[in-house]
Amino acid sequence: QVQLVESGGGLVQPGGSLRLSCVVSRSIFSRSAMGWYRQAPGKERELVATITSDGNTNYTDSVKGRFTISRVNVENTAYLQMNSLLPEDTAVYYCNADQRLGSRRWIYWGQGTQVTVSS
């Protein structure tokens, strides 16, 4: 069974930084695109950033220039470096692994980590 374990969330003041980590339990990591999503209270889950298995990245407009997604395949770990945090970044952040083999696709989710930006 594949498990994704996020860590690194917490309470931070506006303008501060946090780094989220996502460790994947099995060797699917190198073959998977990784993503970070977030869900604020009363809102739908939204895409924050993705990184393909060969390192191509994509960001939602609201975090461009502030957040950086990265991955270290030998560690089976994906990261989300979040700088210049804003109160509207407050949400539960979820890690996602998207594995495709031919026509087959598997999607896995972590349990989420809370990020609160407040003074």
PDB file of C-alpha atoms in Angstrom:
ATOM      1  CA  GLN A   1       0.000   0.000   0.000  1.00  0.00           C
ATOM      2  CA  VAL A   2       1.312   3.407  -0.966  1.00  0.00           C
ATOM      3  CA  GLN A   3       1.435   6.057   1.717  1.00  0.00           C
ATOM      4  CA  LEU A   4       2.180   9.752   1.440  1.00  0.00           C
ATOM      5  CA  VAL A   5       3.178  11.522   4.633  1.00  0.00           C
ATOM      6  CA  GLU A   6       3.241  15.319   4.759  1.00  0.00           C
ATOM      7  CA  SER A   7       5.002  17.413   7.349  1.00  0.00           C
ATOM      8  CA  GLY A   8       6.159  20.976   7.891  1.00  0.00           C
ATOM      9  CA  GLY A   9       2.893  22.813   8.386  1.00  0.00           C
ATOM     10  CA  GLY A  10       2.260  25.197  11.232  1.00  0.00           C
ATOM     11  CA  LEU A  11       1.486  28.752  12.275  1.00  0.00           C
ATOM     12  CA  VAL A  12       3.480  31.555  10.679  1.00  0.00           C
ATOM     13  CA  GLN A  13       3.158  35.326  10.512  1.00  0.00           C
ATOM     14  CA  PRO A  14       2.394  37.093   7.236  1.00  0.00           C
ATOM     15  CA  GLY A  15       5.573  37.438   5.209  1.00  0.00           C
ATOM     16  CA  GLY A  16       7.077  34.342   6.782  1.00  0.00           C
ATOM     17  CA  SER A  17       8.173  31.047   5.253  1.00  0.00           C
ATOM     18  CA  LEU A  18       7.470  27.350   5.628  1.00  0.00           C
ATOM     19  CA  ARG A  19       8.734  24.262   3.853  1.00  0.00           C
ATOM     20  CA  LEU A  20       6.402  21.315   3.415  1.00  0.00           C
ATOM     21  CA  SER A  21       7.701  17.799   2.840  1.00  0.00           C
ATOM     22  CA  CYS A  22       5.985  14.756   1.383  1.00  0.00           C
ATOM     23  CA  VAL A  23       7.574  11.337   1.733  1.00  0.00           C
ATOM     24  CA  VAL A  24       6.234   8.525  -0.442  1.00  0.00           C
ATOM     25  CA  SER A  25       6.448   5.046   1.016  1.00  0.00           C
ATOM     26  CA  ARG A  26       7.157   3.014  -2.079  1.00  0.00           C
ATOM     27  CA  SER A  27       9.324   3.178  -5.146  1.00  0.00           C
ATOM     28  CA  ILE A  28       6.552   4.663  -7.318  1.00  0.00           C
ATOM     29  CA  PHE A  29       7.982   8.086  -6.576  1.00  0.00           C
ATOM     30  CA  SER A  30      10.424   8.308  -9.469  1.00  0.00           C
ATOM     31  CA  ARG A  31       7.666   7.392 -11.962  1.00  0.00           C
ATOM     32  CA  SER A  32       5.085   9.806 -10.552  1.00  0.00           C
ATOM     33  CA  ALA A  33       4.251  13.409 -11.063  1.00  0.00           C
ATOM     34  CA  MET A  34       3.957  15.056  -7.659  1.00  0.00           C
ATOM     35  CA  GLY A  35       1.605  17.828  -6.691  1.00  0.00           C
ATOM     36  CA  TRP A  36       0.580  20.040  -3.828  1.00  0.00           C
ATOM     37  CA  TYR A  37      -3.052  21.025  -3.387  1.00  0.00           C
ATOM     38  CA  ARG A  38      -4.775  23.058  -0.702  1.00  0.00           C
ATOM     39  CA  GLN A  39      -8.233  23.427   0.723  1.00  0.00           C
ATOM     40  CA  ALA A  40      -9.359  26.406   2.768  1.00  0.00           C
ATOM     41  CA  PRO A  41     -12.470  26.261   4.982  1.00  0.00           C
ATOM     42  CA  GLY A  42     -15.624  26.460   2.887  1.00  0.00           C
ATOM     43  CA  LYS A  43     -13.723  26.241  -0.383  1.00  0.00           C
ATOM     44  CA  GLU A  44     -12.944  23.534  -2.888  1.00  0.00           C
ATOM     45  CA  ARG A  45      -9.540  21.863  -3.039  1.00  0.00           C
ATOM     46  CA  GLU A  46      -7.310  23.690  -5.504  1.00  0.00           C
ATOM     47  CA  LEU A  47      -4.063  22.935  -7.265  1.00  0.00           C
ATOM     48  CA  VAL A  48      -1.035  24.811  -5.930  1.00  0.00           C
ATOM     49  CA  ALA A  49       1.903  23.346  -7.842  1.00  0.00           C
ATOM     50  CA  THR A  50       3.010  20.248  -9.717  1.00  0.00           C
ATOM     51  CA  ILE A  51       6.319  18.751 -10.774  1.00  0.00           C
ATOM     52  CA  THR A  52       6.721  15.990 -13.333  1.00  0.00           C
ATOM     53  CA  SER A  53       9.057  13.027 -12.999  1.00  0.00           C
ATOM     54  CA  ASP A  54      11.617  14.867 -15.134  1.00  0.00           C
ATOM     55  CA  GLY A  55      11.339  18.102 -13.181  1.00  0.00           C
ATOM     56  CA  ASN A  56       8.952  20.308 -15.139  1.00  0.00           C
ATOM     57  CA  THR A  57       6.965  22.561 -12.826  1.00  0.00           C
ATOM     58  CA  ASN A  58       3.642  24.343 -12.915  1.00  0.00           C
ATOM     59  CA  TYR A  59       2.107  26.814 -10.442  1.00  0.00           C
ATOM     60  CA  THR A  60      -1.242  28.415  -9.877  1.00  0.00           C
ATOM     61  CA  ASP A  61      -1.041  32.152 -10.528  1.00  0.00           C
ATOM     62  CA  SER A  62      -1.554  33.199  -6.920  1.00  0.00           C
ATOM     63  CA  VAL A  63       1.664  31.515  -5.730  1.00  0.00           C
ATOM     64  CA  LYS A  64       4.003  32.212  -8.662  1.00  0.00           C
ATOM     65  CA  GLY A  65       7.187  33.870  -7.492  1.00  0.00           C
ATOM     66  CA  ARG A  66       6.514  32.922  -3.851  1.00  0.00           C
ATOM     67  CA  PHE A  67       6.316  29.110  -3.802  1.00  0.00           C
ATOM     68  CA  THR A  68       8.771  26.571  -5.206  1.00  0.00           C
ATOM     69  CA  ILE A  69       8.057  22.873  -5.717  1.00  0.00           C
ATOM     70  CA  SER A  70      10.951  20.434  -5.908  1.00  0.00           C
ATOM     71  CA  ARG A  71      11.700  16.743  -5.610  1.00  0.00           C
ATOM     72  CA  VAL A  72      14.572  14.493  -4.565  1.00  0.00           C
ATOM     73  CA  ASN A  73      14.038  11.092  -6.150  1.00  0.00           C
ATOM     74  CA  VAL A  74      16.631   9.232  -4.082  1.00  0.00           C
ATOM     75  CA  GLU A  75      14.761  10.379  -0.972  1.00  0.00           C
ATOM     76  CA  ASN A  76      11.263   9.667  -2.375  1.00  0.00           C
ATOM     77  CA  THR A  77      10.432  13.179  -1.196  1.00  0.00           C
ATOM     78  CA  ALA A  78       8.719  16.210  -2.665  1.00  0.00           C
ATOM     79  CA  TYR A  79       8.970  19.684  -1.158  1.00  0.00           C
ATOM     80  CA  LEU A  80       7.017  22.907  -1.276  1.00  0.00           C
ATOM     81  CA  GLN A  81       9.000  25.958  -0.210  1.00  0.00           C
ATOM     82  CA  MET A  82       6.569  28.749   0.652  1.00  0.00           C
ATOM     83  CA  ASN A  83       7.873  32.292   1.039  1.00  0.00           C
ATOM     84  CA  SER A  84       6.160  35.650   1.546  1.00  0.00           C
ATOM     85  CA  LEU A  85       3.137  33.888   2.977  1.00  0.00           C
ATOM     86  CA  LEU A  86      -0.199  35.677   3.011  1.00  0.00           C
ATOM     87  CA  PRO A  87      -3.264  35.117   5.209  1.00  0.00           C
ATOM     88  CA  GLU A  88      -5.080  33.819   2.137  1.00  0.00           C
ATOM     89  CA  ASP A  89      -2.555  30.972   1.941  1.00  0.00           C
ATOM     90  CA  THR A  90      -4.138  29.518   5.069  1.00  0.00           C
ATOM     91  CA  ALA A  91      -5.422  26.034   4.246  1.00  0.00           C
ATOM     92  CA  VAL A  92      -4.836  22.340   4.663  1.00  0.00           C
ATOM     93  CA  TYR A  93      -2.136  21.365   2.181  1.00  0.00           C
ATOM     94  CA  TYR A  94      -2.263  17.931   0.572  1.00  0.00           C
ATOM     95  CA  CYS A  95       0.421  16.026  -1.274  1.00  0.00           C
ATOM     96  CA  ASN A  96      -0.543  14.084  -4.393  1.00  0.00           C
ATOM     97  CA  ALA A  97       1.251  11.415  -6.419  1.00  0.00           C
ATOM     98  CA  ASP A  98       0.048  10.758  -9.969  1.00  0.00           C
ATOM     99  CA  GLN A  99       1.482   7.584 -11.516  1.00  0.00           C
ATOM    100  CA  ARG A 100       0.780   6.575 -15.110  1.00  0.00           C
ATOM    101  CA  LEU A 101       1.799   3.367 -16.881  1.00  0.00           C
ATOM    102  CA  GLY A 102       0.447   3.209 -20.413  1.00  0.00           C
ATOM    103  CA  SER A 103      -3.309   3.661 -20.133  1.00  0.00           C
ATOM    104  CA  ARG A 104      -3.411   2.950 -16.420  1.00  0.00           C
ATOM    105  CA  ARG A 105      -3.337   5.671 -13.785  1.00  0.00           C
ATOM    106  CA  TRP A 106      -3.069   5.687 -10.021  1.00  0.00           C
ATOM    107  CA  ILE A 107      -3.548   8.728  -7.801  1.00  0.00           C
ATOM    108  CA  TYR A 108      -2.554   8.812  -4.173  1.00  0.00           C
ATOM    109  CA  TRP A 109      -3.149  11.444  -1.486  1.00  0.00           C
ATOM    110  CA  GLY A 110      -1.572  12.295   1.821  1.00  0.00           C
ATOM    111  CA  GLN A 111      -3.504  13.100   4.969  1.00  0.00           C
ATOM    112  CA  GLY A 112      -2.858  16.832   4.807  1.00  0.00           C
ATOM    113  CA  THR A 113      -0.959  19.339   6.903  1.00  0.00           C
ATOM    114  CA  GLN A 114      -2.397  22.582   8.258  1.00  0.00           C
ATOM    115  CA  VAL A 115      -0.806  25.894   7.293  1.00  0.00           C
ATOM    116  CA  THR A 116      -2.059  28.969   9.135  1.00  0.00           C
ATOM    117  CA  VAL A 117      -0.820  32.445   8.252  1.00  0.00           C
ATOM    118  CA  SER A 118      -1.824  34.933  10.914  1.00  0.00           C
ATOM    119  CA  SER A 119      -0.400  37.689  13.067  1.00  0.00           C
TER     120      SER A 119
END
